[in-house]
Coordinates of C-alpha atoms and ligand atoms in Angstrom, one line a residue:
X204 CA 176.6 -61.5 23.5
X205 CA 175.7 -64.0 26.2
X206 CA 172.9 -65.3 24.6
X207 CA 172.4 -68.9 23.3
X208 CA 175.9 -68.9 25.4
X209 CA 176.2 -72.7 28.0
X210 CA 177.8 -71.4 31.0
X211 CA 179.0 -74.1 33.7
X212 CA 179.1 -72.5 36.8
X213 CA 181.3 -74.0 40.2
X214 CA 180.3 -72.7 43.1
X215 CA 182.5 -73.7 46.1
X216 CA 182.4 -72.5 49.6
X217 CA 182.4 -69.4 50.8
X218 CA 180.0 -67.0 52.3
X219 CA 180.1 -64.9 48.6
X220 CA 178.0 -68.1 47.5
X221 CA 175.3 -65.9 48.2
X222 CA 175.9 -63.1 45.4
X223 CA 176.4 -66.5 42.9
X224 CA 172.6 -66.8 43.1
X225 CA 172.7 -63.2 41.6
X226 CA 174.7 -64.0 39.2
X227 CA 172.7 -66.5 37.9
X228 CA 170.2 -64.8 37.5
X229 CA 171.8 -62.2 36.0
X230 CA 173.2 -64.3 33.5
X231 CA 169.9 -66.1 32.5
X232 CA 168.1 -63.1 32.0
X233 CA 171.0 -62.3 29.3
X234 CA 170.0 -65.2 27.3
X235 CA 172.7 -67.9 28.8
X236 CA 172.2 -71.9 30.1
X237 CA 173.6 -71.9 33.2
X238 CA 174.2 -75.1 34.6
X239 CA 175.6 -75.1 38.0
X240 CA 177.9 -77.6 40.2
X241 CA 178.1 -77.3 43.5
X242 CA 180.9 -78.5 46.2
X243 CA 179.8 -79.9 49.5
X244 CA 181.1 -77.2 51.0
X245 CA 178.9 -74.7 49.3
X246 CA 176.1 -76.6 50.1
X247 CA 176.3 -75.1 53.6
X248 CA 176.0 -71.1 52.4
X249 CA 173.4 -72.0 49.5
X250 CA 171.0 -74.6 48.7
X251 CA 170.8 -77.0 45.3
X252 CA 166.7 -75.8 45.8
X253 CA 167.8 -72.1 45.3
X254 CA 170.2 -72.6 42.8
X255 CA 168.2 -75.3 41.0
X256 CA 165.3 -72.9 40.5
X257 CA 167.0 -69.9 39.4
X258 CA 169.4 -71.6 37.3
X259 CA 166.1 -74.0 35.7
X260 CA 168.9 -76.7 35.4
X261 CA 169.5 -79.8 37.3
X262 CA 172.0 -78.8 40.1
X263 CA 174.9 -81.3 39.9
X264 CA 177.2 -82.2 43.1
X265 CA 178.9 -85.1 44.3
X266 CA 175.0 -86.6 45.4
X267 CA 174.4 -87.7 42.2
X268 CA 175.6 -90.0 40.0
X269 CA 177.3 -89.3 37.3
X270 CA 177.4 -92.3 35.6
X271 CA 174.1 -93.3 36.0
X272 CA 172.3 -93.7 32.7
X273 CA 170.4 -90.3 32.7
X274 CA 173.2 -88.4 34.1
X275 CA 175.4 -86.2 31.9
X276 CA 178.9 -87.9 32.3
X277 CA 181.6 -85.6 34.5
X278 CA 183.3 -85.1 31.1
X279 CA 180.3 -84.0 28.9
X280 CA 179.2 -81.6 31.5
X281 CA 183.2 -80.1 31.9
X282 CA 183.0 -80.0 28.1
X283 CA 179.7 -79.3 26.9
X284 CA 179.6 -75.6 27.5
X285 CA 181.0 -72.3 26.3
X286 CA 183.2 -71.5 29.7
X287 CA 183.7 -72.6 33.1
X288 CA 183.1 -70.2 35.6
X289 CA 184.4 -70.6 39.8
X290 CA 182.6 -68.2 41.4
X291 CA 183.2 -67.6 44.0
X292 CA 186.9 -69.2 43.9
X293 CA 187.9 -70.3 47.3
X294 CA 191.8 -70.6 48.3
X295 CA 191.0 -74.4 48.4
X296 CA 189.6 -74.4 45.2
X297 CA 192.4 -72.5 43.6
X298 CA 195.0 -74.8 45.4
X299 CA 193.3 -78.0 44.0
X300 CA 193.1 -76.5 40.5
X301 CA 196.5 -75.4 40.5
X302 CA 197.6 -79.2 42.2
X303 CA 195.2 -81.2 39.5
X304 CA 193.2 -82.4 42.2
X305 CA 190.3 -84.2 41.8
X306 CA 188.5 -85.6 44.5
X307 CA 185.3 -84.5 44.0
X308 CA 183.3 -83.4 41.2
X309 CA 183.8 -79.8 40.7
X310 CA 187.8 -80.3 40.9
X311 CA 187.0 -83.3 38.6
X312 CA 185.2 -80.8 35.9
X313 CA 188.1 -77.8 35.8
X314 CA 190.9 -80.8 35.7
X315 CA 188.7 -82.5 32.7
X316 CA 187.5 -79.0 31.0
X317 CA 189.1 -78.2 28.2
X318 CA 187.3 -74.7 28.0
X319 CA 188.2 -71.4 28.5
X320 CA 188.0 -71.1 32.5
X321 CA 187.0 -67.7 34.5
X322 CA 187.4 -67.5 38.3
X323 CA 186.1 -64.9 41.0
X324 CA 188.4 -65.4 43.7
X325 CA 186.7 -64.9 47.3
X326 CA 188.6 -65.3 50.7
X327 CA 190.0 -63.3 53.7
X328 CA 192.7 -60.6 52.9
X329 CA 195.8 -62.6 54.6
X330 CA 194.7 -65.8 52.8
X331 CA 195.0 -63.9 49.5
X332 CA 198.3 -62.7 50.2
X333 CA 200.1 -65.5 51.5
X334 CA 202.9 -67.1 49.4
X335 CA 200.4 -70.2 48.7
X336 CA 198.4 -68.7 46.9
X337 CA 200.0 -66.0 45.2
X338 CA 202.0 -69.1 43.6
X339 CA 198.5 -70.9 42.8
X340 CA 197.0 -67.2 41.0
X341 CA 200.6 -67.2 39.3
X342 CA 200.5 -71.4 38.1
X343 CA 196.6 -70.8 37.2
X344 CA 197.8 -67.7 35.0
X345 CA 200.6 -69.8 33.2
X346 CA 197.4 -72.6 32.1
X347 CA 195.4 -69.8 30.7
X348 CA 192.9 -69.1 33.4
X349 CA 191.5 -65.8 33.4
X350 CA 190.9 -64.0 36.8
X351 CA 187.9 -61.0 37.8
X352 CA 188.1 -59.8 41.3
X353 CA 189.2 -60.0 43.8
X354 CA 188.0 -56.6 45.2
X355 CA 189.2 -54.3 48.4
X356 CA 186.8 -53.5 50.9
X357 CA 185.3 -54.8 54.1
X358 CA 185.6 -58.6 54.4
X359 CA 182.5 -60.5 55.9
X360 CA 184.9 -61.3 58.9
X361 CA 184.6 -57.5 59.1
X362 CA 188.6 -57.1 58.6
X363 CA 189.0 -54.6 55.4
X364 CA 191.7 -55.5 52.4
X365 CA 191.7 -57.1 49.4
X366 CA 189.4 -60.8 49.1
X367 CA 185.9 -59.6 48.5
X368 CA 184.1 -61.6 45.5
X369 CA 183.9 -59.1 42.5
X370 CA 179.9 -58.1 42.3
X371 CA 177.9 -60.0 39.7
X372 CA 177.9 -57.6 37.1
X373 CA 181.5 -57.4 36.9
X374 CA 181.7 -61.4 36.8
X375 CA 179.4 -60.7 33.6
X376 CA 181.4 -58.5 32.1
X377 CA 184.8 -60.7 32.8
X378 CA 182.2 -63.2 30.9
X379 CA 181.5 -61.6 28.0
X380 CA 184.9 -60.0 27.9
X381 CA 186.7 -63.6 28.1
X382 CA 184.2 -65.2 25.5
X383 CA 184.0 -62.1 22.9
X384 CA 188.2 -62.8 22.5
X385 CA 187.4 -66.0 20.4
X386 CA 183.0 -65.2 19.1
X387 CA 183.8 -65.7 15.7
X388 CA 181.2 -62.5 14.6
X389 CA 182.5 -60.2 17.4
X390 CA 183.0 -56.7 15.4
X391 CA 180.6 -57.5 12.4
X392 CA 177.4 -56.0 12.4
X393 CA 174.0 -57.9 11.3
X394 CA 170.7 -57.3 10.1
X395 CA 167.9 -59.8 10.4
X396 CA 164.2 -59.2 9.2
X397 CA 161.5 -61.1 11.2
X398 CA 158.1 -62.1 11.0
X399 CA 155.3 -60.8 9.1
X400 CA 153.4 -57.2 8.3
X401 CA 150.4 -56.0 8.7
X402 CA 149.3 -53.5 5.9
X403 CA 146.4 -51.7 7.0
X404 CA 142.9 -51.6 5.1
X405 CA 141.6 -49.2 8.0
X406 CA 142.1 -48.4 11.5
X407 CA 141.0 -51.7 12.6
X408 CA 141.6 -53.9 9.5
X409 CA 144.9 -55.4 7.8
X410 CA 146.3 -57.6 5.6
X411 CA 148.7 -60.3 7.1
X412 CA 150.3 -63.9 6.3
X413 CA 151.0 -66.5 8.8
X414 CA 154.3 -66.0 9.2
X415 CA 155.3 -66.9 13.1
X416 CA 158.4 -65.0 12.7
X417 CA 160.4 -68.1 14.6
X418 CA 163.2 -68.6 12.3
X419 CA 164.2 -64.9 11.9
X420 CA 164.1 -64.6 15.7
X421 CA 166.3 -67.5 16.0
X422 CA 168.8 -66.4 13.5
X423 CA 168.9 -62.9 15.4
X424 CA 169.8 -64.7 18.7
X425 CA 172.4 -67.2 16.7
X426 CA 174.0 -64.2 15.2
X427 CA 173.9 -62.3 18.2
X428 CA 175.2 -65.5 20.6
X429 CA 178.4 -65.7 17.9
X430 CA 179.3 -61.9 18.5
X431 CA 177.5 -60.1 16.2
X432 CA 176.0 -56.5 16.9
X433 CA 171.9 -57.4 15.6
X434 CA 169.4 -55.7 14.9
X435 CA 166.1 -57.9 14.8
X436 CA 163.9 -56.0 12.8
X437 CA 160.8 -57.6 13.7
X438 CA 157.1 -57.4 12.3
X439 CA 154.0 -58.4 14.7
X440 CA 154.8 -61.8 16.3
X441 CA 153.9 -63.6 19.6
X442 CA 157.7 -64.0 20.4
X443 CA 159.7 -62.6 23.3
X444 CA 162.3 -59.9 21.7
X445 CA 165.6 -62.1 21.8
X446 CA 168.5 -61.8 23.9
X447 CA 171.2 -60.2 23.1
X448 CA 170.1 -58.4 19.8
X449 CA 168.4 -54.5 19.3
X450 CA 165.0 -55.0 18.3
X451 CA 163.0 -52.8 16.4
X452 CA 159.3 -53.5 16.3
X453 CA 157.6 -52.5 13.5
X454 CA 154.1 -53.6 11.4
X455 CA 153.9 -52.6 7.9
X456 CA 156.9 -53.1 4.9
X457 CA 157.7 -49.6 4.5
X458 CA 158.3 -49.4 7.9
X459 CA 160.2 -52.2 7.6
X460 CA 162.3 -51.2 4.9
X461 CA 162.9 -47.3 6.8
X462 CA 164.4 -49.1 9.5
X463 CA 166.9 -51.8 7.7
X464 CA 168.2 -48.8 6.0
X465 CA 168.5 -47.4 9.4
X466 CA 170.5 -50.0 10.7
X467 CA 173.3 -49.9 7.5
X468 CA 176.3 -50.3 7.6
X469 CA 176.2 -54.0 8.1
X470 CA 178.0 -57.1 7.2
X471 CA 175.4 -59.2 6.9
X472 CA 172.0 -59.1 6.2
X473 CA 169.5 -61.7 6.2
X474 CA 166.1 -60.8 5.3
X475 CA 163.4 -63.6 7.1
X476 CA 160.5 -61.9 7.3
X477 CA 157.3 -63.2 5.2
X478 CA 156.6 -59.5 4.0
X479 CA 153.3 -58.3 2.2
X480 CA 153.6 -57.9 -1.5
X481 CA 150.9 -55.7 -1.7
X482 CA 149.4 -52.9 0.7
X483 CA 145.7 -51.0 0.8
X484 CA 146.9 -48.3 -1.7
X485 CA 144.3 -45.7 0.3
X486 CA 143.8 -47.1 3.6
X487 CA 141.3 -44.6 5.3
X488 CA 141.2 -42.7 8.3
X489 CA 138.0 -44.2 9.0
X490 CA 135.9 -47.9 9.4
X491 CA 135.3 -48.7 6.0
X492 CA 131.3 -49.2 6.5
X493 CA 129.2 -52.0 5.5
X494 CA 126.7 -50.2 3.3
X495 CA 123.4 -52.3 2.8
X496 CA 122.9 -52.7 -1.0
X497 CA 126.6 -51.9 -1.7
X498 CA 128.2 -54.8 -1.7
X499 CA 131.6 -55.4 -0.5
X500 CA 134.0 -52.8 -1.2
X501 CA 136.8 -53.0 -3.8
X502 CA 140.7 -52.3 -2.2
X503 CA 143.1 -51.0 -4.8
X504 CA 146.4 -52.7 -4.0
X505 CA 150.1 -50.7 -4.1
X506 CA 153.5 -52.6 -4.1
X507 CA 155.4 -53.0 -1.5
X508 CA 158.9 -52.0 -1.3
X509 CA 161.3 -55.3 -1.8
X510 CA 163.7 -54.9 1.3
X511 CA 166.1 -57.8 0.2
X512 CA 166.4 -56.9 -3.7
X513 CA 167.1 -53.1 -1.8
X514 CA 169.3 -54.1 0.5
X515 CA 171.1 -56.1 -2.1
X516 CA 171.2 -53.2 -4.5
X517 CA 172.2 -50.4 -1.9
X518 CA 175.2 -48.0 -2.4
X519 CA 176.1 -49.6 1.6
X520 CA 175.3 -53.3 0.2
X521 CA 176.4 -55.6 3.8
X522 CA 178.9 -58.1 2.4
X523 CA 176.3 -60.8 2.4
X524 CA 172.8 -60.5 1.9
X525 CA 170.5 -64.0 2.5
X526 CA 166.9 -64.5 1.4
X527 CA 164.9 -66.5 2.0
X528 CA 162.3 -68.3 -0.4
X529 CA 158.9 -70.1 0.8
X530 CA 157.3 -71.7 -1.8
X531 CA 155.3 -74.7 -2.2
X532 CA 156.2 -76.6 -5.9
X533 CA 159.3 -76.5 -8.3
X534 CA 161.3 -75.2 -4.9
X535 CA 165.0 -75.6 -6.0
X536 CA 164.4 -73.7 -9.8
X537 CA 162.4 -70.8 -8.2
X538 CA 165.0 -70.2 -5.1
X539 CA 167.6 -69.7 -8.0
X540 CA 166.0 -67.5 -10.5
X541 CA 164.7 -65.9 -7.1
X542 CA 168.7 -65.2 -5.9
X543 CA 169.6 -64.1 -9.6
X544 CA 166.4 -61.9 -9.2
X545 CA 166.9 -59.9 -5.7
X546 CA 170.7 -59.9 -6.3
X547 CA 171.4 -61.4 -3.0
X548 CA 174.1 -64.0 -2.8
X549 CA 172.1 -66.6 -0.8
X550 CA 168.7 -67.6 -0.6
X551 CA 167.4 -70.4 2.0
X552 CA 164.8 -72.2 -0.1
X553 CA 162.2 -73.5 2.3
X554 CA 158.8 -76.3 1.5
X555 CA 155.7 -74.3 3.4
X556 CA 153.5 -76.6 1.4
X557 CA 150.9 -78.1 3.2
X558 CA 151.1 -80.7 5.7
X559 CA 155.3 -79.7 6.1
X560 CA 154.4 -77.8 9.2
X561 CA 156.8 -75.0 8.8
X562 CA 154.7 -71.9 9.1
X563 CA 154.4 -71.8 12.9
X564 CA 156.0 -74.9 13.1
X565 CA 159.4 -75.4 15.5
X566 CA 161.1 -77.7 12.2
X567 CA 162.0 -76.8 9.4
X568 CA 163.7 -78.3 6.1
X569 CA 165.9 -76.2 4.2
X570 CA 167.9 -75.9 1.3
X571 CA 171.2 -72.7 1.1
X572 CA 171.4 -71.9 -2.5
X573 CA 174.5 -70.2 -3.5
X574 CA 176.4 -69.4 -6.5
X575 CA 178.4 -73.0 -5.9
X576 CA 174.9 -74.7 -5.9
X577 CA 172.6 -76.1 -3.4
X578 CA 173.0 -77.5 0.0
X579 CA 169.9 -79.6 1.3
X580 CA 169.8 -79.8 5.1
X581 CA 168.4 -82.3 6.7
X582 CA 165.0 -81.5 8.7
X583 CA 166.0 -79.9 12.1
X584 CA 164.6 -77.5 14.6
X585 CA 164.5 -73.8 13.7
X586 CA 166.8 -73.0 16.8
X587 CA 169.3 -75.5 14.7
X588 CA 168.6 -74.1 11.1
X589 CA 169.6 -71.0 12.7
X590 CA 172.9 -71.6 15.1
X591 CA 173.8 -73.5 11.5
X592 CA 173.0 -70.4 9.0
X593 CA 175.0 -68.4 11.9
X594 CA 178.2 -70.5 12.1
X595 CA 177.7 -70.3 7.6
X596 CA 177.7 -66.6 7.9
X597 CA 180.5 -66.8 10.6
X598 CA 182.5 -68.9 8.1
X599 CA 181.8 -67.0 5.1
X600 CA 182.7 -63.5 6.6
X601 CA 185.9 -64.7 8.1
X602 CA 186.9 -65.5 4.4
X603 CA 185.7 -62.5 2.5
X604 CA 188.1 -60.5 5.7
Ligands
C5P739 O1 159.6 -62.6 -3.5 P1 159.4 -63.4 -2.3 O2 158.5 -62.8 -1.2 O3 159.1 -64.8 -2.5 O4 160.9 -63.4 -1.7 C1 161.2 -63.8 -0.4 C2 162.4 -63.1 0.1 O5 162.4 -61.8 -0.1 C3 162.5 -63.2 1.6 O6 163.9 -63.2 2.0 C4 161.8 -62.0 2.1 O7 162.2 -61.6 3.4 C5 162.2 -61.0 1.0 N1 161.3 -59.9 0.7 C6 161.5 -58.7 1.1 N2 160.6 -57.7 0.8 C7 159.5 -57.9 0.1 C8 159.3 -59.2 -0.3 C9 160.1 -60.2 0.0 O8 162.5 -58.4 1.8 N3 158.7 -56.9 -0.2

C-alpha cells in the first residue's frame, strides 16, 4: 500500500526525534520515498547525516537554499508528494500550523502543502492539555488534518500522562490508513503475471526466453502503490519481490497457470509474463546423456497452457483482463487479431525487435489496444509505462463500478 508512495516527512524538535529515524526506516523498507525536512530545532536531538542516510534523500532545512538552481523549490517539495507527515509534532509546531506561520521552512511546507497532512503529536502531559493547544488540535481538526497519537505513558521528563509520540508502527498504519481513504484501487483485487518460465528438458536443463520480467514487476508495484490487493505471480527473474504486493514465485507455465487461478476472484488481471509456448513433453528424471555416435537427442514438444485466453475465458473472468503482445513486424494488426484471439479486452502491443532495447531494457514503447482503438505512448521508462497502465486500470474500474 505504501509502496511507490512520496512521503514528506517534518521532523521538529523534540526528544521523540529519535523514534522518527525508525520510522523512516520503517517506511522505506515498505516501498515509500521519504524525503525529510528538518527544523533547527530538531537538528539538536538528530542529525541531517542520520536522517540523510536512512532516508537516501537529500535532507532539506533552513541551510539550504531553496531557490538555488538545483534545489527543489519550498512549493514543489510541499506539493510533490503523496502526504505530509509531522512526526514528531511539537506544541510549537502545532501552534505555527494552526497560526499560518511561516518562518522557516518546515512551517513554510505545511502552510504551502496542499496534501493530505498527518501529525504525531509529542510533548509533556500539561503542555498537551493546556487550553492552547487543545484549541490548536481543535483549529488543525476543522482544516482537515489528521492526528495519530499521542499516547499515555511515562514521559522522557519521567512524569507519566498523556504526550508520548505514538511508536513507529502506529504512525505507519495512521499512514496507510489516511492515504487508503482516497487510493483509487483500494478494495479491488489484481493479478499480474511476470517474467519468464523455465520448462525443463531435465534436471539440469530448460527452455527459457529473455524476458527480464521488469514491466510486470513494475505494474505489480503501480497497482499495488494505488490500493490494489496484488498478487505478482512471478517466473525466474533477477528482481527484488516488489513492495507492497504477494508474490508467488514460480518457474514453469503450468505452474504459472495453477496459481493465477489460485489467486481469483480478481478485478483485474494483467498477464506480463513472456511465457513458453511449448514445454519438454517427457522431461526425464535423469541427465539426458551425450551418447557418442548418437547424435543429439530429439525433444518432443507439448503446449503450454494459455493463462490470458484462460483467464479471459474463466467462469470467475476479473473485470478486465490485459495482455500483452511482443512482436517484432506488422505490430498494431497482430496485437488486434491477438485481443480478438485471447478474449481479453486489452492488449499492450510492444516493438522487441532488435536494436529497441526492450527485453531487459528500463524503456519501453507501447501501444493499449482496446475495443475504441489504439493508443501509442510515447517511449518512457517501464516504471512510467506501469504507474500509467495503473492509473488506466484505476480509471477504467472506477467506471465499470
Ligand atoms: O501468444 P503470445 O505469447 O504472443 O501472447 C502474449 C500474451 O499472452 C501475453 O499477455 C502473455 O502473458 C500471454 N500468454 C499467456 N500464456 C501463454 C502464452 C502467452 O498468458 N501460454
Amino acid at each position: 500500500m505504501l509502496a511507490g508512495k512520496r512521503i514528506l516527512l517534518v521532523i521538529s524538535g523534540g526528544i521523540a526525534a529519535y523514534k522518527s529515524l525508525d520510522l523512516i526506516r520503517r517506511l522505506r523498507e515498505r516501498g515509500a520515498d521519504v524525503r525529510c525536512v528538518l527544523t533547527r530545532a530538531a537538528r539538536e536531538f538528530v542529525t541531517p547525516l542520520s536522517v540523510g542516510t536512512l532516508s537516501r534523500n537529500r535532507v532539506h532545512d533552513d541551510l539550504f537554499d531553496l531557490t538555488a538552481e538545483h534545489e527543489i523549490g519550498h512549493i514543489r517539495l510541499a506539493r510533490d508528494c503523496d502526504i505530509v507527515v509531522v512526526a514528531p509534532a511539537t506544541a510549537n509546531i502545532l501552534a505555527s500550523m494552526a497560526q499560518g506561520f511561516a518562518g522557516d521552512l518546515a512551517t513554510t511546507v505545511l502552510l504551502a502543502t496542499d496534501r493530505p497532512v498527518l501529525a504525531a503529536p509529542a510533548m509533556n502531559h500539561v503542555m498537551w492539555a493546556s487550553p492552547a493547544t487543545v484549541a490548536n488540535i481543535e483549529t488543525l481538526r476543522t482544516r482537515g488534518v489528521s492526528f495519530v497519537g499521542p499516547e499515555t505513558g511515562e514521559l522522557a521528563e519521567g512524569e507519566i500522562g498523556a504526550g508520548r509520540m505514538s511508536e513507529p508502527l502506529a504512525i505507519v498504519a495512521a499512514i496507510e490508513k489516511r492515504l487508503s481513504a482516497d487510493a483509487p484501487l483500494a478494495g479491488r483485487r489484481a493479478i499480474v503475471t511476470s517474467g519468464p518460465t523455465y520448462e525443463p528438458i531435465d534436471p539440469v536443463r530448460f527452455i527459457a526466453n529473455r524476458s527480464s520480467g521488469k514491466q510486470g514487476h513494475a505494474i505489480a508495484a503501480a497497482l499495488a502503490a494505488l490500493g490494489a490487493q496484488t498478487t505478482l505471480v512471478a517466473g525466474p527473474t533477477r528482481l527484488a519481490d516488489p513492495p507492497g504486493c504477494r508474490v508467488v514465485h514460480v518457474e514453469t507455465a503450468q505452474q504459472m497457470l495453477a496459481a493465477s487461478l489460485g489467486a481469483l476472484p480478481a478485478d483485474v488481471a494483467v498477464c506480463a509474463a513472456a511465457v513458453a509456448d511449448w514445454r519438454p513433453a517427457n522431461p526425464g528424471n535423469a541427465k539426458l546423456k551425450k551418447t557418442e555416435g548418437a547424435g543429439p537427442p530429439a525433444i518432443a514438444l507439448a503446449e503450454n497452457p494459455d493463462i490470458l485466453a484462460t483467464l479471459a475465458r474463466h467462469a470467475q473472468r476479473p473485470r478486465l483482463v490485459v495482455g500483452f503482445a511482443a512482436e517484432t513486424e506488422n505490430l498494431l494488426a497482430y496485437a488486434a487479431a491477438k485481443r480478438r484471439r485471447k478474449g481479453c479486452d486489452w492488449i499492450v502491443a510492444n516493438d522487441v525487435g532488435e536494436g529497441t532495447g526492450t527485453f531487459g531494457g528500463d524503456a519501453n514503447r507501447v501501444h493499449v489496444i482496446d475495443a475504441a482503438g489504439t493508443e501509442s505512448w510515447d517511449a518512457m521508462a517501464k516504471d512510467e509505462v506501469a504507474r500509467r497502465l495503473a492509473a488506466r486500470i484505476a480509471l477504467a474500474l472506477a467506471g465499470a463500478a
